[in-house]
CSV table of C-alpha atoms in Angstrom, one decimal:
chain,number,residue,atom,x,y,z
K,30,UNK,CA,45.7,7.4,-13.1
K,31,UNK,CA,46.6,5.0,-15.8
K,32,UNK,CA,46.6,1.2,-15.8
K,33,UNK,CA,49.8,0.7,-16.4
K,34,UNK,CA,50.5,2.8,-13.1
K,35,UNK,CA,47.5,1.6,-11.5
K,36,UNK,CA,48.7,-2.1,-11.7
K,37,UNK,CA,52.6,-1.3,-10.6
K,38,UNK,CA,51.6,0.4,-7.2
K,39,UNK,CA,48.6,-2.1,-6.8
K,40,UNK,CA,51.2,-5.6,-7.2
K,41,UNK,CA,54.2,-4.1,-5.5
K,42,UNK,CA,51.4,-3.4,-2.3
K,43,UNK,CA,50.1,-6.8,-2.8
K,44,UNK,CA,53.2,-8.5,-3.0
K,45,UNK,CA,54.2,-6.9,-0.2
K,46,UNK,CA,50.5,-8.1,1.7
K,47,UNK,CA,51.7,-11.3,0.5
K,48,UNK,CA,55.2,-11.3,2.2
K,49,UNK,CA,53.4,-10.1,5.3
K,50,UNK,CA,50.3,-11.7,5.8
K,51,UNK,CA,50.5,-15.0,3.5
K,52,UNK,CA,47.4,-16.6,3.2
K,53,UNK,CA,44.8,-16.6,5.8
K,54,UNK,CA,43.5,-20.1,7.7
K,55,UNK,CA,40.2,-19.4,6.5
K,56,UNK,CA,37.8,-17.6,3.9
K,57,UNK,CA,40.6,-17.5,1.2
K,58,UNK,CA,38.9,-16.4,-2.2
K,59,UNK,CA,41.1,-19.0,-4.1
K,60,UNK,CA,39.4,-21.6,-2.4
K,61,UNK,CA,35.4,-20.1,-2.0
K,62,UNK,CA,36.7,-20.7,-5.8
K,63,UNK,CA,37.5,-23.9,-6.0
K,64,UNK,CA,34.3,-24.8,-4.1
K,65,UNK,CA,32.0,-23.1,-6.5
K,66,UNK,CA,34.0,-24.7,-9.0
K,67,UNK,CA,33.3,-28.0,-7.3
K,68,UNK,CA,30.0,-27.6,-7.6
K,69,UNK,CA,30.0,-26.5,-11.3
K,70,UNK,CA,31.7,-29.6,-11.8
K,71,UNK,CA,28.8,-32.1,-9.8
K,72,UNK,CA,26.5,-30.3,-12.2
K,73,UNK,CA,28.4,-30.7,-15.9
K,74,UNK,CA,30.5,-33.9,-15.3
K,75,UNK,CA,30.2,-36.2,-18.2
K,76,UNK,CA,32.7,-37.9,-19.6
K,77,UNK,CA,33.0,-35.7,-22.4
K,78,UNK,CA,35.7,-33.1,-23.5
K,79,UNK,CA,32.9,-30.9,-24.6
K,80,UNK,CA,31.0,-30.4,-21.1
K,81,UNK,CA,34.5,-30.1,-19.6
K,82,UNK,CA,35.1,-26.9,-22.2
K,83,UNK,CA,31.7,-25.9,-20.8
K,84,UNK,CA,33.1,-26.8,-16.9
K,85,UNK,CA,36.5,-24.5,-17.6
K,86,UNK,CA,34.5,-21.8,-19.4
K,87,UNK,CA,31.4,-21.2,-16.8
K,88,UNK,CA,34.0,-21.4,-14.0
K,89,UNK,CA,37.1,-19.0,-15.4
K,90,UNK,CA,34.8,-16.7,-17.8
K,91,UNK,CA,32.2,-15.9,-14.8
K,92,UNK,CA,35.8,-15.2,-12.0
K,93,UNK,CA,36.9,-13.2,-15.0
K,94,UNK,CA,33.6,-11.7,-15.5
K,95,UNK,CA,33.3,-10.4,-12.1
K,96,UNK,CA,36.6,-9.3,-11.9
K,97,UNK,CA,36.2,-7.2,-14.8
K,98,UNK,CA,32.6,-5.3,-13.2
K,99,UNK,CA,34.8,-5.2,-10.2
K,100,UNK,CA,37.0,-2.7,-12.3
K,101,UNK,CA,34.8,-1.2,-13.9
K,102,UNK,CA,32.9,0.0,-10.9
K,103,UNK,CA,36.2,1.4,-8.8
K,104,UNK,CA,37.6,3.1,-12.4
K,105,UNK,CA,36.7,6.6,-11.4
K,106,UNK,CA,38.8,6.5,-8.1
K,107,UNK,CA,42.6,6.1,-8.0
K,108,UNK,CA,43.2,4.5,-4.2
K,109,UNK,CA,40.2,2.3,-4.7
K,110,UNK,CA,41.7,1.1,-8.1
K,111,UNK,CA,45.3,0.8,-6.3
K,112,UNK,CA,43.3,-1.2,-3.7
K,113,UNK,CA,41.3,-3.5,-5.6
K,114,UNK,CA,44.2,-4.3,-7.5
K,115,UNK,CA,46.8,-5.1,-4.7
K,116,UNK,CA,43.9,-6.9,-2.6
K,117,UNK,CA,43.6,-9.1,-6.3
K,118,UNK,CA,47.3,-9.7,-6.3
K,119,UNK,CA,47.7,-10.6,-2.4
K,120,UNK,CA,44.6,-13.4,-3.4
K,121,UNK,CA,46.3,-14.6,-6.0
K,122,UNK,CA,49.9,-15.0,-4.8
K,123,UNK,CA,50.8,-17.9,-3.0
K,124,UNK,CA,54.7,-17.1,-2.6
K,125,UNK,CA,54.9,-17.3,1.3
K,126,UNK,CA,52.7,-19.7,1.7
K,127,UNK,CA,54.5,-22.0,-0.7
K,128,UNK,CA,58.4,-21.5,1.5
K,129,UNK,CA,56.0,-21.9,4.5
K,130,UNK,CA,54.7,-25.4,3.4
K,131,UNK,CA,58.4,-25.7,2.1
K,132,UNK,CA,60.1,-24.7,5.2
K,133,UNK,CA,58.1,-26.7,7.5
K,134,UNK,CA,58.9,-30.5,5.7
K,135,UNK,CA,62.6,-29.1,5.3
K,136,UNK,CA,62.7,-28.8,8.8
K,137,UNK,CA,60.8,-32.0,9.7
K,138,UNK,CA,63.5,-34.0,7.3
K,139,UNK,CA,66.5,-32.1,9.0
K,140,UNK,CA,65.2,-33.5,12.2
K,141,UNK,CA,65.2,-36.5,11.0
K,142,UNK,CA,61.0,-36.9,11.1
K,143,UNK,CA,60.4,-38.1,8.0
K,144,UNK,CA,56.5,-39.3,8.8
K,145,UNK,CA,56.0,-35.2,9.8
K,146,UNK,CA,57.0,-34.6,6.3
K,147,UNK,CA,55.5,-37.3,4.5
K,148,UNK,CA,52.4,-36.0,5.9
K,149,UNK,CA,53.0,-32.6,5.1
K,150,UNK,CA,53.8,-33.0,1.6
K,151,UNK,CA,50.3,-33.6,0.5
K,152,UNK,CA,50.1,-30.0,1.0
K,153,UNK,CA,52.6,-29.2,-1.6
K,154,UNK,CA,52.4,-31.5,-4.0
K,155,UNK,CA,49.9,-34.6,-5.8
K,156,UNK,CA,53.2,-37.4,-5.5
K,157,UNK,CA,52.5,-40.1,-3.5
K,158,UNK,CA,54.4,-39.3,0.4
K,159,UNK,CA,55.0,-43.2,1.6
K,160,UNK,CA,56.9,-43.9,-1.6
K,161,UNK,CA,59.1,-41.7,-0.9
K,162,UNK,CA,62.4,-41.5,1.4
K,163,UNK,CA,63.8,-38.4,2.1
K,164,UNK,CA,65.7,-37.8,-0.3
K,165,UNK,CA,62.7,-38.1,-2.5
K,166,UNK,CA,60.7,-35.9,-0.4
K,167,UNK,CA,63.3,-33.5,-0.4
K,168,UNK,CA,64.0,-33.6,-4.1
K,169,UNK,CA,59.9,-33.6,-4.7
K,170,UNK,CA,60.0,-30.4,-2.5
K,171,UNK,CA,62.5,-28.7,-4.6
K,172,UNK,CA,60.3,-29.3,-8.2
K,173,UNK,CA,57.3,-27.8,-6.2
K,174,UNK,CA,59.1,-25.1,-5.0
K,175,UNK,CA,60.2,-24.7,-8.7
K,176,UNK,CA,57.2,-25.3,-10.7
K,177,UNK,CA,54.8,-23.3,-8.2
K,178,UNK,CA,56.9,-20.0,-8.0
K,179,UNK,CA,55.5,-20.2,-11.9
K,180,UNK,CA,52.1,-20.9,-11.3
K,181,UNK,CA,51.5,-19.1,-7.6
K,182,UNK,CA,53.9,-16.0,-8.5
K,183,UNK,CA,55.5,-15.0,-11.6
K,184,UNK,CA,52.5,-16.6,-14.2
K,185,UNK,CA,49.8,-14.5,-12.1
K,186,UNK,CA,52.0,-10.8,-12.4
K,187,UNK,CA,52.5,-11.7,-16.1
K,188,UNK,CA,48.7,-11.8,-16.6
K,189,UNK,CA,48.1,-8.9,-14.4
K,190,UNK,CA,50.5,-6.8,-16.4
K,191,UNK,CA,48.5,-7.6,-19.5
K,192,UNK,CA,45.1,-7.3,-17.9
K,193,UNK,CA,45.5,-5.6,-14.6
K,194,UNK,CA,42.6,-7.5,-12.4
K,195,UNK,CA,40.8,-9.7,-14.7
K,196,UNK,CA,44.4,-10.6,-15.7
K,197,UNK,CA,45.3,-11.5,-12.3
K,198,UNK,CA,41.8,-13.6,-11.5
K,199,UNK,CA,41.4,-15.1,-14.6
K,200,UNK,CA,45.2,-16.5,-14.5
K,201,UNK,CA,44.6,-18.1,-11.0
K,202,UNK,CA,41.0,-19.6,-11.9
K,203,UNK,CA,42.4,-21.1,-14.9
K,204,UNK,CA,45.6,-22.7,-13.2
K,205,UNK,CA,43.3,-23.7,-10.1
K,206,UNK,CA,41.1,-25.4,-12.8
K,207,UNK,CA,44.0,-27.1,-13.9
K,208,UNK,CA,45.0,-28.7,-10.3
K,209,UNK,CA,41.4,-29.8,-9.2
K,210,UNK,CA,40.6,-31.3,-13.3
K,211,UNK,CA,43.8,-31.1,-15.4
K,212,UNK,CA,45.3,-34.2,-14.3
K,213,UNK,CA,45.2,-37.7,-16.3
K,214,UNK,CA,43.0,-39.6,-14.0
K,215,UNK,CA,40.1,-42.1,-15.8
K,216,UNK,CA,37.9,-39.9,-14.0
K,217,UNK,CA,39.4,-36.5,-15.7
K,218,UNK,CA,41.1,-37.3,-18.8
K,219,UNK,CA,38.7,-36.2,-21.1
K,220,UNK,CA,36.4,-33.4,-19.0
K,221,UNK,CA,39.6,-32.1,-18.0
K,222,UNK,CA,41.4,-31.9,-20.8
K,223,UNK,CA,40.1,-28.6,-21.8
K,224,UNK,CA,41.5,-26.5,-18.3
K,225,UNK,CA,44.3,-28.5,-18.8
K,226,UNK,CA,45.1,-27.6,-22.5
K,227,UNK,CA,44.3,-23.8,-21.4
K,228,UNK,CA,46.5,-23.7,-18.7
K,229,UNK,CA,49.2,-24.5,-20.7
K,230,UNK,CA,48.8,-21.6,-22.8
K,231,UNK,CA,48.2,-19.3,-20.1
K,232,UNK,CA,51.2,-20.8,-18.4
K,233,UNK,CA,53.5,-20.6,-21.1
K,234,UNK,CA,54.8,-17.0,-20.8
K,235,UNK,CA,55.0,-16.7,-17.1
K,236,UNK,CA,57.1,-20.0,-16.8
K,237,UNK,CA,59.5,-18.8,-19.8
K,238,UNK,CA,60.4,-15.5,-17.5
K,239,UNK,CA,60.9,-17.5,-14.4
K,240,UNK,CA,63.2,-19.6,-16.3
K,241,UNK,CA,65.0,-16.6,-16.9
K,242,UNK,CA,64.7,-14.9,-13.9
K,243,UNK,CA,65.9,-18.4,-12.0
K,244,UNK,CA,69.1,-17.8,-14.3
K,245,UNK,CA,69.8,-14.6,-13.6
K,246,UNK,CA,69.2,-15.1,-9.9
K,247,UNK,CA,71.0,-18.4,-9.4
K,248,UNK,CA,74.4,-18.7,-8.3
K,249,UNK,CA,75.4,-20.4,-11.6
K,250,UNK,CA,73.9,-18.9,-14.4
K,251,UNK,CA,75.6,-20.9,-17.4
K,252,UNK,CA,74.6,-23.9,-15.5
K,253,UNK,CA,70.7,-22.8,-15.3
K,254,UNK,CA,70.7,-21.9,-19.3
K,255,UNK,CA,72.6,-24.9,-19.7
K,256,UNK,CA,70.3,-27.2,-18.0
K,257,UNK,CA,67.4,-25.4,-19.9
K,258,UNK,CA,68.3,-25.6,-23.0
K,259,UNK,CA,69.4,-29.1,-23.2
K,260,UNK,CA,67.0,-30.8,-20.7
K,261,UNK,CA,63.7,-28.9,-21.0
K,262,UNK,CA,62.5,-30.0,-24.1
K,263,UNK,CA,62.6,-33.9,-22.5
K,264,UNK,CA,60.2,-33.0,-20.1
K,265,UNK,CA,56.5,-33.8,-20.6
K,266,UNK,CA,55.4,-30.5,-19.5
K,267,UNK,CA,55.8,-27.6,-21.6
K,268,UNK,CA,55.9,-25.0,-18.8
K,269,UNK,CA,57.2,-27.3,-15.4
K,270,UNK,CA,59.9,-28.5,-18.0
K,271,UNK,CA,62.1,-24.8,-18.6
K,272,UNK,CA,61.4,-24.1,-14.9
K,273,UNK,CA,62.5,-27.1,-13.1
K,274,UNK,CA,65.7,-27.3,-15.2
K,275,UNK,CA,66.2,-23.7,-14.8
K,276,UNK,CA,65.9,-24.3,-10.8
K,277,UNK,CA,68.1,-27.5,-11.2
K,278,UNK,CA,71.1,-25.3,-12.7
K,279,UNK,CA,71.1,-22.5,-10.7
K,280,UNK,CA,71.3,-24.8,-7.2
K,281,UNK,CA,73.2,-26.9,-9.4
K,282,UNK,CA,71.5,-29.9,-8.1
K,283,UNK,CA,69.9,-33.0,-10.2
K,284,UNK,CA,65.9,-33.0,-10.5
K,285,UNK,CA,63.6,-35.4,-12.4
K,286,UNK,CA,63.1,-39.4,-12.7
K,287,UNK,CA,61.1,-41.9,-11.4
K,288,UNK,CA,58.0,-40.4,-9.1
K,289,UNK,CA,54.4,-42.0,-8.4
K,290,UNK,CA,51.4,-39.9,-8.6
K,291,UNK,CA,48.2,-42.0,-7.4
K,292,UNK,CA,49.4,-45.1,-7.7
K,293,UNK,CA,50.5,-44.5,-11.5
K,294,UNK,CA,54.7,-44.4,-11.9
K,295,UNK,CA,56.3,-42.0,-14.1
K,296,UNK,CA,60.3,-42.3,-15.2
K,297,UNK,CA,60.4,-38.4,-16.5
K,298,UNK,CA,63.7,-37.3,-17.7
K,299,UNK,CA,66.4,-36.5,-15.5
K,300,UNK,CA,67.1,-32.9,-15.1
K,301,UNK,CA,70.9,-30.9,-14.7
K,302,UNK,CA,72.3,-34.6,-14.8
K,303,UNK,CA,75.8,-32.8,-13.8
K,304,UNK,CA,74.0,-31.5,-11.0
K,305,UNK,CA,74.5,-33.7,-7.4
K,306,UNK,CA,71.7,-35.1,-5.4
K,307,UNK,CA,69.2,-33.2,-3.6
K,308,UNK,CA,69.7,-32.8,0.4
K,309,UNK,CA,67.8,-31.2,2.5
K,310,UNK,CA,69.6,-28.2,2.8
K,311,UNK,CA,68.9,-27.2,-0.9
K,312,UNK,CA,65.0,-26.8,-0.4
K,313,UNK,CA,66.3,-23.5,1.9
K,314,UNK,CA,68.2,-22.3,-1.0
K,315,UNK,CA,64.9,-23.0,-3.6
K,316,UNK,CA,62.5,-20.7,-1.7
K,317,UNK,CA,65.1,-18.2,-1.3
K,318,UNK,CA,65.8,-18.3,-5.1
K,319,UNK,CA,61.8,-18.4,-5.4
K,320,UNK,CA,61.7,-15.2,-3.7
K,321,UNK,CA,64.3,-13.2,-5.5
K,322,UNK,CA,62.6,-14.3,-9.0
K,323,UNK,CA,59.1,-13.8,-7.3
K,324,UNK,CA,60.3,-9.5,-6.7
K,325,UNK,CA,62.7,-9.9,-9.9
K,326,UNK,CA,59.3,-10.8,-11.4
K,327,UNK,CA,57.3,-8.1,-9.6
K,328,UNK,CA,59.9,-5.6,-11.4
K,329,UNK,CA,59.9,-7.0,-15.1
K,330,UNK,CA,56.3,-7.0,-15.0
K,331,UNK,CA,55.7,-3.5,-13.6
K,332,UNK,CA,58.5,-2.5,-16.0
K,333,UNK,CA,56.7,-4.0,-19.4
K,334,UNK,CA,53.1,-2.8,-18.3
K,335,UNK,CA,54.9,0.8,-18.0
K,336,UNK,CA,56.6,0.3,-21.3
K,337,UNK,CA,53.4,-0.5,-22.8
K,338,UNK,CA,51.3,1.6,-21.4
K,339,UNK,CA,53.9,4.6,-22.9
K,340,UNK,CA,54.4,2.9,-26.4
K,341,UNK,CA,50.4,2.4,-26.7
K,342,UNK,CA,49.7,5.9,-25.0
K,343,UNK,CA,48.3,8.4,-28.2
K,344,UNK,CA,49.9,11.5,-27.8
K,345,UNK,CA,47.8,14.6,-27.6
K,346,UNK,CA,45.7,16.0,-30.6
K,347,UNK,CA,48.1,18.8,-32.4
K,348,UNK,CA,45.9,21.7,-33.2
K,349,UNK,CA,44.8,21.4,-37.5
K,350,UNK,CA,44.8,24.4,-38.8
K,351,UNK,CA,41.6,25.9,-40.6
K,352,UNK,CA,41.9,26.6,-44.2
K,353,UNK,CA,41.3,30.6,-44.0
K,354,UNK,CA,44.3,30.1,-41.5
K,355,UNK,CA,46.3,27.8,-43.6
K,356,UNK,CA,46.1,30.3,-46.4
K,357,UNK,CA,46.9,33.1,-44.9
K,358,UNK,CA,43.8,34.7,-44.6
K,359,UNK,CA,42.2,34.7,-41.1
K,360,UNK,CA,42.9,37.6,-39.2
K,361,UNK,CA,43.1,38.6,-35.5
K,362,UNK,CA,40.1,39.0,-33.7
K,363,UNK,CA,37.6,37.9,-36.1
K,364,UNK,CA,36.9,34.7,-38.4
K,365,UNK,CA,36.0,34.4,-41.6
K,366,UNK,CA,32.1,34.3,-42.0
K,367,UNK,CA,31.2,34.8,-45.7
K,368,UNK,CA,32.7,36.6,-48.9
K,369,UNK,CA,31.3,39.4,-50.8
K,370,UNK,CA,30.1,39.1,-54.1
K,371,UNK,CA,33.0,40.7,-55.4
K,372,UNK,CA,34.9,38.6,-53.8
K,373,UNK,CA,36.2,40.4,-50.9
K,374,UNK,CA,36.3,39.0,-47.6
K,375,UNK,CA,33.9,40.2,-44.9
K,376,UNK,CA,34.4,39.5,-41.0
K,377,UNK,CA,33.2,38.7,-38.1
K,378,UNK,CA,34.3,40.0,-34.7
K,379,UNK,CA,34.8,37.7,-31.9
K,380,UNK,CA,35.0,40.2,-29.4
């Protein structure tokens, strides 16, 4: 089967795995990643750009590497190949896990528990919970939501469409990478700087189609390509920047200013400043926009790998004629095998 195929049945089965199963409690291969990558990183750390290049390339290139003899070894079978690829795709995917996380602080601030939440939001994302009220919470919940159905969803299928399962692997070790060493911290600013620089490249298509996709799945589209084209370019993130202000038109709510991320305050640009405040009924509506751009995505990425995989596809060999035949002069039943001396032709028989 080809890979183009291959990858479509594989992601729309691992998706699915996904929607099912979510992430298991224990033994997940994202995280047996990030320990090895932890321990990579007790080995190299200097405060050096160049031994973080080193850190990003040992750690991505050797996930990539295997995924790639992992492959290799399954390419003469088509339902291992299907297999290997959904299993690759349900590992990477993080789409019900993320309205999970989501779900359970919305809940907790609807109840009016706002320590639950605080304490949950850790597991979502780096801000700092007790500076936060719950409208904060709330609105911090909604960027998450946002930013991660990029990096935990639509970002992963891109790559996986390109490069079936070392696609899919390499995508997630990169943007875990990012989270454990990407950030500005004194401790990471230089040895991090190079899995955060590449994580912006690798992130850069995946959050341009879930921009789009949050458009066309929102309930007010002009309002998402609004909110995208003016407002994006003011974030400091290349990629978080088109998605959250995609998200912020489509619910037609307000995201961005002042958050604190360990201690350190940022005032980032507001986002959909048309938009109204975040409650705590809009992080419902952002995981169920999440999940209609995660399948949209499944679709547009099956799609293009398809579309690819046809345009890039060599047609089969047309028969060249020989020159006897091209002249006129082979004849049936025999081929040409020498020429008299005087010129006449004599044959062979075939049969």
């Amino acid at each position: 089967m080809r890979a183009d195929r291959v990858f479509a049945y594989g992601a729309a089965a691992g998706l699915l795995g996904d929607l099912l199963l979510g992430d298991p409690r224990r033994g997940h291969p994202v995280a047996a990643f990030g320990r090895a990558a932890g321990a990579v990183e007790r080995v190299l750390w200097r405060d050096h750009r160049g031994w973080g290049a080193l850190h990003t390339v040992v750690c991505a290139g050797g996930a990539t590497g295997l995924a790639a003899l992992a492959r290799h070894s399954v390419r003469r079978s088509r339902t291992a190949s299907i297999a290997l690829t959904a299993a690759a795709t349900w590992a990477v995917v993080g789409g019900t896990s993320l309205g999970r996380e989501a779900r359970a602080i919305g809940d907790a601030l609807a109840v009016g528990d706002v320590e639950v939440a605080r304490e949950r939001l850790p597991h979502l994302c780096g801000r700092d919970p007790q500076a936060l009220d719950s409208d904060g919470i709330a609105r911090a919940v909604v960027e998450s939501v946002a930013e991660n159905t990029s990096d935990a969803v639509v970002g992963a299928l891109v790559w996986g469409a390109v490069g079936g399962v070392p696609g899919l692997v390499a995508f997630r070790a990169v943007n875990t990478l990012d989270a454990m060493v990407g950030h500005k911290s004194p401790k990471y600013r230089r040895y991090g700087w190079a899995s955060a620089r590449l994580d912006d490249v690798a992130g850069w298509p995946g959050a341009r189609l879930t921009a789009v996709l949050a458009a066309v799945a929102g309930r007010d589209r002009r309002g998402a390509v609004r909110a995208w084209r003016t407002d994006a370019p003011k974030h400091p993130s290349p990629n978080a920047g088109p998605v959250e202000a995609s998200f912020a038109g489509a619910l037609g709510v307000r995201l961005g200013g002042t958050l604190s991320y360990g201690g350190r305050v940022e005032h980032r640009p507001v986002l959909n400043g048309a938009g109204r405040a975040v409650a705590v009924r809009d992080i419902e509506r952002a995981v169920r926009l999440s999940r209609r751009v995660s399948w949209l995505a499944l679709g547009a990425s099956a799609a293009g790998a398809l579309l690819w995989g046809r345009v890039t596809r060599h047609p089969a060999p047309r028969a060249v004629p020989t020159l006897p035949r091209a002249l006129g002069l082979a004849r049936p039943g025999g081929t040409p095998s020498a020429l008299r001396n005087d010129g006449t032709q004599r044959w062979r028989t075939t049969s």
